[in-house]
mmCIF file of C-alpha atoms in Angstrom:
data_model
loop_
_atom_site.group_PDB
_atom_site.id
_atom_site.type_symbol
_atom_site.label_atom_id
_atom_site.label_comp_id
_atom_site.label_asym_id
_atom_site.label_seq_id
_atom_site.Cartn_x
_atom_site.Cartn_y
_atom_site.Cartn_z
ATOM 1 C CA MET A 702 132.771 -90.108 34.799
ATOM 2 C CA GLU A 703 133.867 -86.678 35.182
ATOM 3 C CA SER A 704 131.143 -83.633 36.096
ATOM 4 C CA SER A 705 131.902 -80.329 34.644
ATOM 5 C CA LEU A 706 132.267 -77.554 36.675
ATOM 6 C CA PRO A 707 131.881 -73.772 36.214
ATOM 7 C CA ILE A 708 134.866 -72.055 36.315
ATOM 8 C CA THR A 709 134.490 -69.127 38.954
ATOM 9 C CA ALA A 710 136.664 -65.640 37.567
ATOM 10 C CA THR A 711 139.103 -65.234 40.114
ATOM 11 C CA LYS A 712 139.575 -61.722 41.751
ATOM 12 C CA SER A 713 142.154 -60.425 39.198
ATOM 13 C CA ASP A 714 140.273 -61.072 35.815
ATOM 14 C CA ARG A 715 137.503 -59.334 37.055
ATOM 15 C CA ARG A 716 139.568 -56.184 37.752
ATOM 16 C CA SER A 717 140.997 -56.742 33.942
ATOM 17 C CA LYS A 718 137.326 -56.539 32.970
ATOM 18 C CA SER A 719 136.178 -53.210 34.658
ATOM 19 C CA LYS A 720 139.374 -51.089 33.536
ATOM 20 C CA ASN A 721 138.536 -52.540 29.923
ATOM 21 C CA LEU A 722 135.604 -51.008 30.148
ATOM 22 C CA GLN A 723 136.134 -47.655 31.595
ATOM 23 C CA SER A 724 138.845 -46.831 29.058
ATOM 24 C CA THR A 725 136.794 -47.792 25.968
ATOM 25 C CA SER A 726 134.274 -45.650 27.818
ATOM 26 C CA LYS A 727 136.566 -42.993 28.041
ATOM 27 C CA SER A 728 137.717 -43.046 24.601
ATOM 28 C CA SER A 729 134.068 -42.994 23.540
ATOM 29 C CA VAL A 730 132.605 -39.713 25.238
ATOM 30 C CA VAL A 731 136.092 -38.327 23.276
ATOM 31 C CA LEU A 732 135.074 -39.332 20.420
ATOM 32 C CA ALA A 733 131.695 -37.907 21.375
ATOM 33 C CA PHE A 734 133.315 -34.602 22.957
ATOM 34 C CA LEU A 735 135.275 -33.785 19.515
ATOM 35 C CA SER A 736 132.667 -34.878 16.619
ATOM 36 C CA CYS A 737 130.990 -32.400 18.427
ATOM 37 C CA LEU A 738 132.765 -29.301 18.177
ATOM 38 C CA ALA A 739 133.491 -30.392 14.662
ATOM 39 C CA TRP A 740 130.041 -29.947 13.754
ATOM 40 C CA LEU A 741 129.678 -26.964 15.953
ATOM 41 C CA TYR A 742 132.808 -25.344 14.410
ATOM 42 C CA VAL A 743 131.320 -26.271 10.703
ATOM 43 C CA ALA A 744 128.348 -24.799 11.600
ATOM 44 C CA GLY A 745 129.367 -21.484 12.688
ATOM 45 C CA ARG A 746 131.191 -21.167 9.399
ATOM 46 C CA LEU A 747 128.605 -22.135 7.044
ATOM 47 C CA TRP A 748 126.751 -19.508 9.240
ATOM 48 C CA GLN A 749 129.249 -17.207 8.714
ATOM 49 C CA GLU A 750 129.209 -17.176 4.883
ATOM 50 C CA ALA A 751 125.371 -18.091 3.681
ATOM 51 C CA GLU A 752 124.201 -14.562 3.219
ATOM 52 C CA SER A 753 128.002 -13.626 1.579
ATOM 53 C CA ARG A 754 127.084 -16.764 -0.870
ATOM 54 C CA LYS A 755 123.617 -16.172 -1.426
ATOM 55 C CA MET A 756 124.313 -12.532 -2.718
ATOM 56 C CA LEU A 757 127.296 -14.272 -4.777
ATOM 57 C CA GLU A 758 124.553 -17.264 -6.726
ATOM 58 C CA ASN A 759 122.195 -14.240 -6.888
ATOM 59 C CA LEU A 760 124.717 -12.757 -9.045
ATOM 60 C CA LEU A 761 125.670 -15.365 -11.034
ATOM 61 C CA GLU A 762 122.896 -16.615 -11.818
ATOM 62 C CA LYS A 763 122.157 -13.356 -13.204
ATOM 63 C CA ASN A 764 124.895 -12.791 -15.527
ATOM 64 C CA SER A 765 123.811 -16.531 -16.417
ATOM 65 C CA GLY A 766 120.678 -16.093 -17.391
ATOM 66 C CA PHE A 767 121.326 -16.936 -20.946
ATOM 67 C CA ILE A 768 121.328 -20.541 -19.836
ATOM 68 C CA ARG A 769 117.228 -19.891 -19.812
ATOM 69 C CA ASN A 770 116.552 -16.548 -21.335
ATOM 70 C CA LYS A 771 118.846 -17.480 -24.557
ATOM 71 C CA GLN A 772 120.328 -13.438 -23.422
ATOM 72 C CA PRO A 773 123.281 -12.994 -21.463
ATOM 73 C CA LYS A 774 122.908 -10.129 -18.409
ATOM 74 C CA VAL A 775 125.730 -7.428 -17.293
ATOM 75 C CA ILE A 776 126.571 -7.173 -13.642
ATOM 76 C CA THR A 777 125.568 -3.932 -12.804
ATOM 77 C CA VAL A 778 127.213 -1.008 -10.783
ATOM 78 C CA GLU A 779 124.864 -1.246 -8.785
ATOM 79 C CA ASP A 780 124.533 -4.576 -8.380
ATOM 80 C CA ARG A 781 128.406 -4.239 -7.541
ATOM 81 C CA LEU A 782 127.876 -1.655 -5.052
ATOM 82 C CA MET A 783 125.879 -4.132 -3.808
ATOM 83 C CA VAL A 784 127.678 -6.963 -3.048
ATOM 84 C CA TYR A 785 130.804 -5.026 -1.500
ATOM 85 C CA GLY A 786 128.578 -2.591 0.974
ATOM 86 C CA CYS A 787 129.068 1.038 -0.379
ATOM 87 C CA LYS A 788 125.100 1.751 -1.550
ATOM 88 C CA ASP A 789 125.281 3.992 1.600
ATOM 89 C CA LEU A 790 128.449 5.542 0.749
ATOM 90 C CA GLU A 791 127.253 6.366 -2.208
ATOM 91 C CA ARG A 792 124.455 8.094 -0.887
ATOM 92 C CA LYS A 793 126.350 9.882 1.327
ATOM 93 C CA ILE A 794 128.456 11.338 -1.258
ATOM 94 C CA VAL A 795 125.860 12.004 -3.516
ATOM 95 C CA GLU A 796 124.266 14.282 -0.108
ATOM 96 C CA ALA A 797 127.204 16.025 0.284
ATOM 97 C CA GLU A 798 128.170 16.576 -3.771
ATOM 98 C CA MET A 799 124.291 18.413 -3.010
ATOM 99 C CA GLU A 800 125.417 20.349 -0.192
ATOM 100 C CA LEU A 801 128.370 21.751 -1.823
ATOM 101 C CA THR A 802 126.888 22.860 -4.642
ATOM 102 C CA ILE A 803 124.516 24.637 -2.421
ATOM 103 C CA ALA A 804 126.785 26.102 -0.236
ATOM 104 C CA LYS A 805 128.641 27.186 -3.748
ATOM 105 C CA SER A 806 125.297 28.808 -5.179
ATOM 106 C CA GLN A 807 124.728 31.061 -1.639
ATOM 107 C CA GLY A 808 128.329 32.268 -1.141
ATOM 108 C CA PHE A 809 129.507 30.010 1.232
ATOM 109 C CA LEU A 810 132.691 28.691 0.288
ATOM 110 C CA LYS A 811 135.938 30.471 0.056
ATOM 111 C CA SER A 812 137.106 31.335 -3.770
ATOM 112 C CA GLN A 813 139.751 30.295 -4.404
ATOM 113 C CA VAL A 814 140.359 33.119 -7.573
ATOM 114 C CA GLN A 815 140.952 37.059 -6.549
ATOM 115 C CA PRO A 816 138.441 39.943 -8.357
ATOM 116 C CA TYR A 817 140.318 42.673 -10.367
ATOM 117 C CA SER A 818 137.793 44.969 -9.910
ATOM 118 C CA GLY A 819 134.617 45.754 -7.592
ATOM 119 C CA ARG A 820 133.559 48.290 -10.776
ATOM 120 C CA LYS A 821 130.669 46.422 -13.416
ATOM 121 C CA LEU A 822 132.022 45.465 -15.973
ATOM 122 C CA LEU A 823 129.704 46.027 -19.512
ATOM 123 C CA ALA A 824 131.701 42.290 -20.858
ATOM 124 C CA VAL A 825 134.678 39.389 -20.249
ATOM 125 C CA ILE A 826 136.465 38.030 -23.878
ATOM 126 C CA GLY A 827 138.398 34.877 -22.966
ATOM 127 C CA ILE A 828 140.540 33.565 -26.173
ATOM 128 C CA TYR A 829 140.755 30.464 -25.938
ATOM 129 C CA THR A 830 144.007 30.008 -26.879
ATOM 130 C CA SER A 831 146.784 26.630 -26.841
ATOM 131 C CA PHE A 832 150.407 26.194 -26.207
ATOM 132 C CA GLY A 833 151.881 26.133 -29.673
ATOM 133 C CA GLY A 834 149.098 29.214 -30.686
ATOM 134 C CA ARG A 835 151.826 32.236 -29.272
ATOM 135 C CA LEU A 836 151.890 33.424 -33.494
ATOM 136 C CA ARG A 837 148.712 33.468 -33.257
ATOM 137 C CA ARG A 838 148.386 35.791 -30.335
ATOM 138 C CA ASN A 839 151.516 37.742 -30.979
ATOM 139 C CA VAL A 840 148.536 38.807 -34.674
ATOM 140 C CA ILE A 841 146.044 39.915 -31.675
ATOM 141 C CA ARG A 842 148.279 41.692 -29.357
ATOM 142 C CA GLY A 843 149.436 43.644 -33.212
ATOM 143 C CA SER A 844 145.852 44.650 -33.856
ATOM 144 C CA TRP A 845 143.961 45.617 -30.416
ATOM 145 C CA MET A 846 145.032 44.219 -27.603
ATOM 146 C CA SER A 847 149.259 45.276 -28.119
ATOM 147 C CA ASP A 848 150.062 45.866 -23.994
ATOM 148 C CA ALA A 849 149.550 46.259 -20.608
ATOM 149 C CA ALA A 850 147.807 50.189 -21.251
ATOM 150 C CA ALA A 851 145.724 48.723 -24.594
ATOM 151 C CA LEU A 852 143.908 46.877 -21.865
ATOM 152 C CA ALA A 853 143.598 48.593 -18.655
ATOM 153 C CA LYS A 854 142.304 51.385 -21.352
ATOM 154 C CA LEU A 855 139.812 48.304 -22.452
ATOM 155 C CA GLU A 856 138.717 47.976 -18.808
ATOM 156 C CA ARG A 857 138.121 51.512 -18.822
ATOM 157 C CA ILE A 858 135.444 51.750 -20.928
ATOM 158 C CA GLY A 859 134.291 47.770 -18.952
ATOM 159 C CA ILE A 860 135.450 45.216 -21.180
ATOM 160 C CA ALA A 861 137.927 42.518 -20.020
ATOM 161 C CA VAL A 862 140.457 40.358 -22.311
ATOM 162 C CA ARG A 863 142.538 37.961 -21.263
ATOM 163 C CA PHE A 864 143.814 34.738 -23.288
ATOM 164 C CA VAL A 865 142.837 31.645 -21.656
ATOM 165 C CA ILE A 866 144.637 28.785 -21.165
ATOM 166 C CA GLY A 867 145.391 25.635 -19.174
ATOM 167 C CA ARG A 868 148.063 24.002 -17.549
ATOM 168 C CA SER A 869 149.975 21.306 -19.417
ATOM 169 C CA PRO A 870 148.926 17.133 -18.156
ATOM 170 C CA ASN A 871 153.106 17.246 -17.304
ATOM 171 C CA ARG A 872 152.410 20.338 -14.642
ATOM 172 C CA GLY A 873 155.985 22.646 -14.627
ATOM 173 C CA ASP A 874 157.085 21.560 -17.101
ATOM 174 C CA THR A 875 159.085 23.837 -20.561
ATOM 175 C CA LEU A 876 155.410 24.364 -21.282
ATOM 176 C CA ASP A 877 153.735 25.249 -18.130
ATOM 177 C CA ARG A 878 157.319 27.557 -17.918
ATOM 178 C CA ASN A 879 156.841 29.110 -21.514
ATOM 179 C CA ILE A 880 153.606 30.327 -21.318
ATOM 180 C CA ASP A 881 154.604 31.770 -17.440
ATOM 181 C CA GLU A 882 157.613 33.661 -19.184
ATOM 182 C CA GLU A 883 155.775 34.989 -21.484
ATOM 183 C CA ASN A 884 152.316 36.545 -18.945
ATOM 184 C CA LEU A 885 155.459 38.249 -17.499
ATOM 185 C CA THR A 886 155.973 40.477 -19.722
ATOM 186 C CA THR A 887 152.064 40.743 -21.310
ATOM 187 C CA ARG A 888 149.557 40.473 -18.202
ATOM 188 C CA ASP A 889 147.153 39.312 -20.400
ATOM 189 C CA PHE A 890 147.170 35.526 -19.705
ATOM 190 C CA LEU A 891 143.710 34.031 -17.819
ATOM 191 C CA ILE A 892 145.592 30.785 -17.047
ATOM 192 C CA LEU A 893 143.110 27.779 -15.559
ATOM 193 C CA ASP A 894 145.389 25.443 -12.875
ATOM 194 C CA PHE A 895 142.785 22.688 -12.790
ATOM 195 C CA HIS A 896 142.633 22.640 -16.507
ATOM 196 C CA GLU A 897 144.044 20.225 -18.477
ATOM 197 C CA GLU A 898 145.256 21.489 -21.704
ATOM 198 C CA ALA A 899 144.665 18.777 -23.933
ATOM 199 C CA GLU A 900 142.324 17.996 -26.615
ATOM 200 C CA GLU A 901 141.136 15.443 -25.150
ATOM 201 C CA GLU A 902 140.364 17.892 -22.448
ATOM 202 C CA LEU A 903 138.750 20.992 -24.755
ATOM 203 C CA PRO A 904 135.396 20.229 -23.671
ATOM 204 C CA LYS A 905 135.546 20.808 -20.168
ATOM 205 C CA LYS A 906 137.199 24.304 -21.142
ATOM 206 C CA ALA A 907 134.738 26.804 -20.675
ATOM 207 C CA LYS A 908 133.445 24.826 -17.339
ATOM 208 C CA TYR A 909 136.340 26.390 -16.305
ATOM 209 C CA PHE A 910 136.535 29.722 -18.463
ATOM 210 C CA PHE A 911 133.300 30.842 -16.882
ATOM 211 C CA GLY A 912 133.730 29.376 -13.742
ATOM 212 C CA THR A 913 136.801 31.223 -12.805
ATOM 213 C CA ALA A 914 135.724 34.848 -14.794
ATOM 214 C CA VAL A 915 132.482 35.645 -12.868
ATOM 215 C CA GLN A 916 134.474 34.957 -9.815
ATOM 216 C CA MET A 917 137.539 37.247 -11.124
ATOM 217 C CA TRP A 918 134.907 40.209 -13.137
ATOM 218 C CA ASP A 919 131.774 41.164 -12.381
ATOM 219 C CA ALA A 920 130.263 41.708 -15.492
ATOM 220 C CA GLU A 921 127.064 41.496 -17.898
ATOM 221 C CA PHE A 922 128.196 38.843 -20.429
ATOM 222 C CA TYR A 923 130.995 36.891 -21.174
ATOM 223 C CA VAL A 924 132.252 36.048 -24.365
ATOM 224 C CA LYS A 925 134.119 33.077 -25.847
ATOM 225 C CA VAL A 926 136.150 33.536 -29.122
ATOM 226 C CA ASP A 927 138.836 31.524 -30.943
ATOM 227 C CA ASP A 928 141.843 32.640 -31.213
ATOM 228 C CA ASN A 929 142.244 31.948 -34.913
ATOM 229 C CA VAL A 930 139.345 34.739 -35.711
ATOM 230 C CA ASP A 931 140.138 37.604 -36.596
ATOM 231 C CA LEU A 932 138.047 39.468 -34.915
ATOM 232 C CA ARG A 933 136.749 43.136 -35.446
ATOM 233 C CA LEU A 934 136.114 44.253 -31.343
ATOM 234 C CA ASP A 935 134.138 47.652 -32.615
ATOM 235 C CA ASP A 936 131.424 45.323 -34.117
ATOM 236 C CA LEU A 937 131.511 43.366 -31.133
ATOM 237 C CA ILE A 938 130.821 45.686 -28.873
ATOM 238 C CA GLU A 939 128.046 47.166 -30.083
ATOM 239 C CA LEU A 940 126.672 43.863 -30.442
ATOM 240 C CA ILE A 941 126.752 42.823 -26.595
ATOM 241 C CA GLN A 942 125.263 46.776 -26.080
ATOM 242 C CA SER A 943 121.999 46.048 -28.526
ATOM 243 C CA ARG A 944 121.444 43.654 -25.564
ATOM 244 C CA ARG A 945 122.488 44.893 -22.701
ATOM 245 C CA GLY A 946 119.781 44.563 -19.958
ATOM 246 C CA GLN A 947 118.562 41.137 -21.237
ATOM 247 C CA ASN A 948 118.586 38.145 -18.445
ATOM 248 C CA SER A 949 119.330 34.582 -19.926
ATOM 249 C CA ALA A 950 121.208 35.726 -23.332
ATOM 250 C CA TYR A 951 122.882 32.752 -25.139
ATOM 251 C CA ILE A 952 123.706 34.563 -28.183
ATOM 252 C CA GLY A 953 125.532 32.637 -30.882
ATOM 253 C CA CYS A 954 125.488 30.856 -34.377
ATOM 254 C CA MET A 955 122.898 28.368 -33.970
ATOM 255 C CA LYS A 956 123.835 25.947 -35.772
ATOM 256 C CA SER A 957 123.368 21.385 -35.571
ATOM 257 C CA GLY A 958 125.851 19.527 -36.732
ATOM 258 C CA GLU A 959 126.541 15.273 -37.491
ATOM 259 C CA VAL A 960 126.994 12.892 -34.461
ATOM 260 C CA VAL A 961 129.953 10.766 -35.205
ATOM 261 C CA SER A 962 129.649 7.213 -33.627
ATOM 262 C CA GLU A 963 132.533 5.429 -35.917
ATOM 263 C CA GLU A 964 134.746 4.383 -33.421
ATOM 264 C CA GLY A 965 138.070 5.904 -34.130
ATOM 265 C CA MET A 966 136.930 8.902 -36.344
ATOM 266 C CA LYS A 967 138.214 12.711 -35.274
ATOM 267 C CA TRP A 968 135.277 14.261 -33.009
ATOM 268 C CA TYR A 969 133.903 10.734 -31.988
ATOM 269 C CA GLU A 970 130.858 10.826 -29.237
ATOM 270 C CA PRO A 971 130.827 8.291 -27.044
ATOM 271 C CA GLU A 972 127.011 8.620 -26.840
ATOM 272 C CA TRP A 973 126.240 8.694 -30.402
ATOM 273 C CA TRP A 974 123.083 6.289 -29.470
ATOM 274 C CA LYS A 975 121.818 9.440 -26.797
ATOM 275 C CA PHE A 976 121.149 12.219 -30.259
ATOM 276 C CA GLY A 977 118.442 9.545 -32.156
ATOM 277 C CA ASP A 978 118.532 7.724 -35.145
ATOM 278 C CA GLN A 979 119.163 10.484 -37.566
ATOM 279 C CA LYS A 980 122.222 11.351 -35.620
ATOM 280 C CA SER A 981 122.310 14.956 -35.349
ATOM 281 C CA TYR A 982 123.316 17.207 -32.427
ATOM 282 C CA PHE A 983 120.311 19.982 -30.997
ATOM 283 C CA ARG A 984 120.307 23.401 -31.657
ATOM 284 C CA HIS A 985 123.868 25.023 -30.025
ATOM 285 C CA ALA A 986 125.947 27.896 -30.479
ATOM 286 C CA ALA A 987 129.159 27.478 -32.802
ATOM 287 C CA ASP A 988 132.168 27.087 -31.038
ATOM 288 C CA SER A 989 134.006 29.766 -32.733
ATOM 289 C CA ILE A 990 132.752 32.670 -30.967
ATOM 290 C CA PHE A 991 129.406 32.695 -28.682
ATOM 291 C CA ILE A 992 128.118 35.075 -25.617
ATOM 292 C CA LEU A 993 126.863 34.451 -22.397
ATOM 293 C CA SER A 994 124.486 36.994 -19.943
ATOM 294 C CA GLN A 995 125.301 36.629 -16.489
ATOM 295 C CA ASN A 996 123.238 34.326 -14.634
ATOM 296 C CA LEU A 997 124.812 31.753 -17.506
ATOM 297 C CA ALA A 998 127.539 31.357 -16.701
ATOM 298 C CA LYS A 999 127.013 32.134 -12.886
ATOM 299 C CA TYR A 1000 125.081 28.590 -13.723
ATOM 300 C CA ILE A 1001 127.705 27.256 -14.598
ATOM 301 C CA HIS A 1002 129.549 28.243 -12.133
ATOM 302 C CA ILE A 1003 127.670 26.736 -9.748
ATOM 303 C CA ASN A 1004 126.780 22.819 -11.417
ATOM 304 C CA SER A 1005 129.961 22.561 -12.689
ATOM 305 C CA ALA A 1006 130.943 19.190 -10.766
ATOM 306 C CA SER A 1007 127.603 17.785 -12.518
ATOM 307 C CA LEU A 1008 127.506 19.728 -15.517
ATOM 308 C CA LYS A 1009 128.476 16.515 -18.706
ATOM 309 C CA VAL A 1010 130.270 17.552 -21.043
ATOM 310 C CA TYR A 1011 129.840 15.883 -25.020
ATOM 311 C CA ALA A 1012 132.830 15.377 -27.937
ATOM 312 C CA HIS A 1013 132.445 18.864 -28.624
ATOM 313 C CA GLY A 1014 132.512 22.190 -25.929
ATOM 314 C CA ASP A 1015 130.572 24.099 -28.074
ATOM 315 C CA VAL A 1016 127.303 21.340 -27.884
ATOM 316 C CA SER A 1017 128.329 20.325 -24.342
ATOM 317 C CA VAL A 1018 127.876 24.049 -23.709
ATOM 318 C CA GLY A 1019 124.606 23.648 -25.826
ATOM 319 C CA SER A 1020 123.433 20.681 -23.527
ATOM 320 C CA TRP A 1021 123.748 22.806 -20.486
ATOM 321 C CA MET A 1022 121.562 25.397 -21.684
ATOM 322 C CA MET A 1023 118.647 23.634 -22.644
ATOM 323 C CA GLY A 1024 117.829 22.482 -19.505
ATOM 324 C CA ILE A 1025 117.201 26.096 -17.845
ATOM 325 C CA HIS A 1026 114.905 28.962 -19.422
ATOM 326 C CA ALA A 1027 117.731 30.489 -21.923
ATOM 327 C CA THR A 1028 117.073 33.224 -24.547
ATOM 328 C CA TYR A 1029 118.134 31.511 -28.059
ATOM 329 C CA ILE A 1030 119.144 34.032 -29.939
ATOM 330 C CA ASP A 1031 120.988 33.335 -33.172
ATOM 331 C CA ASP A 1032 122.622 36.667 -34.491
ATOM 332 C CA PRO A 1033 123.929 35.365 -37.958
ATOM 333 C CA ARG A 1034 126.913 38.115 -37.636
ATOM 334 C CA MET A 1035 128.991 35.208 -35.448
ATOM 335 C CA CYS A 1036 128.800 33.142 -38.129
ATOM 336 C CA CYS A 1037 132.162 32.418 -39.558
ATOM 337 C CA GLY A 1038 133.848 30.183 -42.400
ATOM 338 C CA TYR A 1039 137.953 29.685 -43.452
ATOM 339 C CA SER A 1040 140.375 31.323 -45.263
ATOM 340 C CA SER A 1041 143.499 29.921 -44.956
ATOM 341 C CA GLN A 1042 144.243 29.534 -41.113
ATOM 342 C CA ASP A 1043 141.698 31.674 -39.596
ATOM 343 C CA LYS A 1044 137.997 31.277 -39.883
ATOM 344 C CA VAL A 1045 136.593 33.961 -41.076
ATOM 345 C CA CYS A 1046 133.521 36.029 -39.426
ATOM 346 C CA SER A 1047 131.405 38.680 -40.580
ATOM 347 C CA LEU A 1048 132.083 40.309 -37.142
ATOM 348 C CA ALA A 1049 136.297 39.853 -38.837
#
């Protein structure tokens, strides 16, 4: 009976097995190393984006608040500034605006306009006009400001008068050229280069008029009047002289008026809700003609960048006067009605 004998591995078999084990070990190490690299890459990306994702998740949660509260929440400007990292920039802009305002108030900024004269005037009268107002301008010129000699005579008695107009939305077009040519002949315009002469920009015109006028003329009073008011100049001068020495004077036909809250209507007030349930404007001088003393005109000039405007120019000026110690003077002679195309005032 044959017995089974153990089989002894040959040297060649042992070498083959050793090579296989070494190969398997190397593959495992390579795979482990690649796995570590992949894990580190993913972890790094997650770490880099974690803060941004959390911020966006918070905004989404805020905006979808209606799921819990049944009322949507709006992402505010503050939220957007936070996302885009602009809060620090916003703070710097506010600080720069404050420094600019202080510099202007202390006279450190070079004036963009040159004064006509160093002598003190009684009043500067700015007659608001438009590109289509040449006929009305000629009517006024035919009465009491006929030519350069008449204007010079008025200035000798302390009254500077100019037609006030801005520039065309299309700078340098026919409208602008026509005004420049007319001014070459008459020399009776105050052209506001930084103001756009358009109906929707009209409430801003007071900023540019008073701001420019106080730089050009040193006067006790500054008068705004529309070009369709047939003004009796002597009566206006008498009224102004009666108020000489009265600081912080805001003179006009004081009124209120309805706030138009229906979008699409003429004189629609986008911020109508600020004026209360009665939808009535606060007391202010009517737009046809009103007068500011020098310190009030300078206040507008210094703070023009931060003064808010509303749908009406006279309401805008009235809102600026409410925040300071202005003396309101209600003068019925400055109240106007309408006759044909002209405003009829007691001064007219």
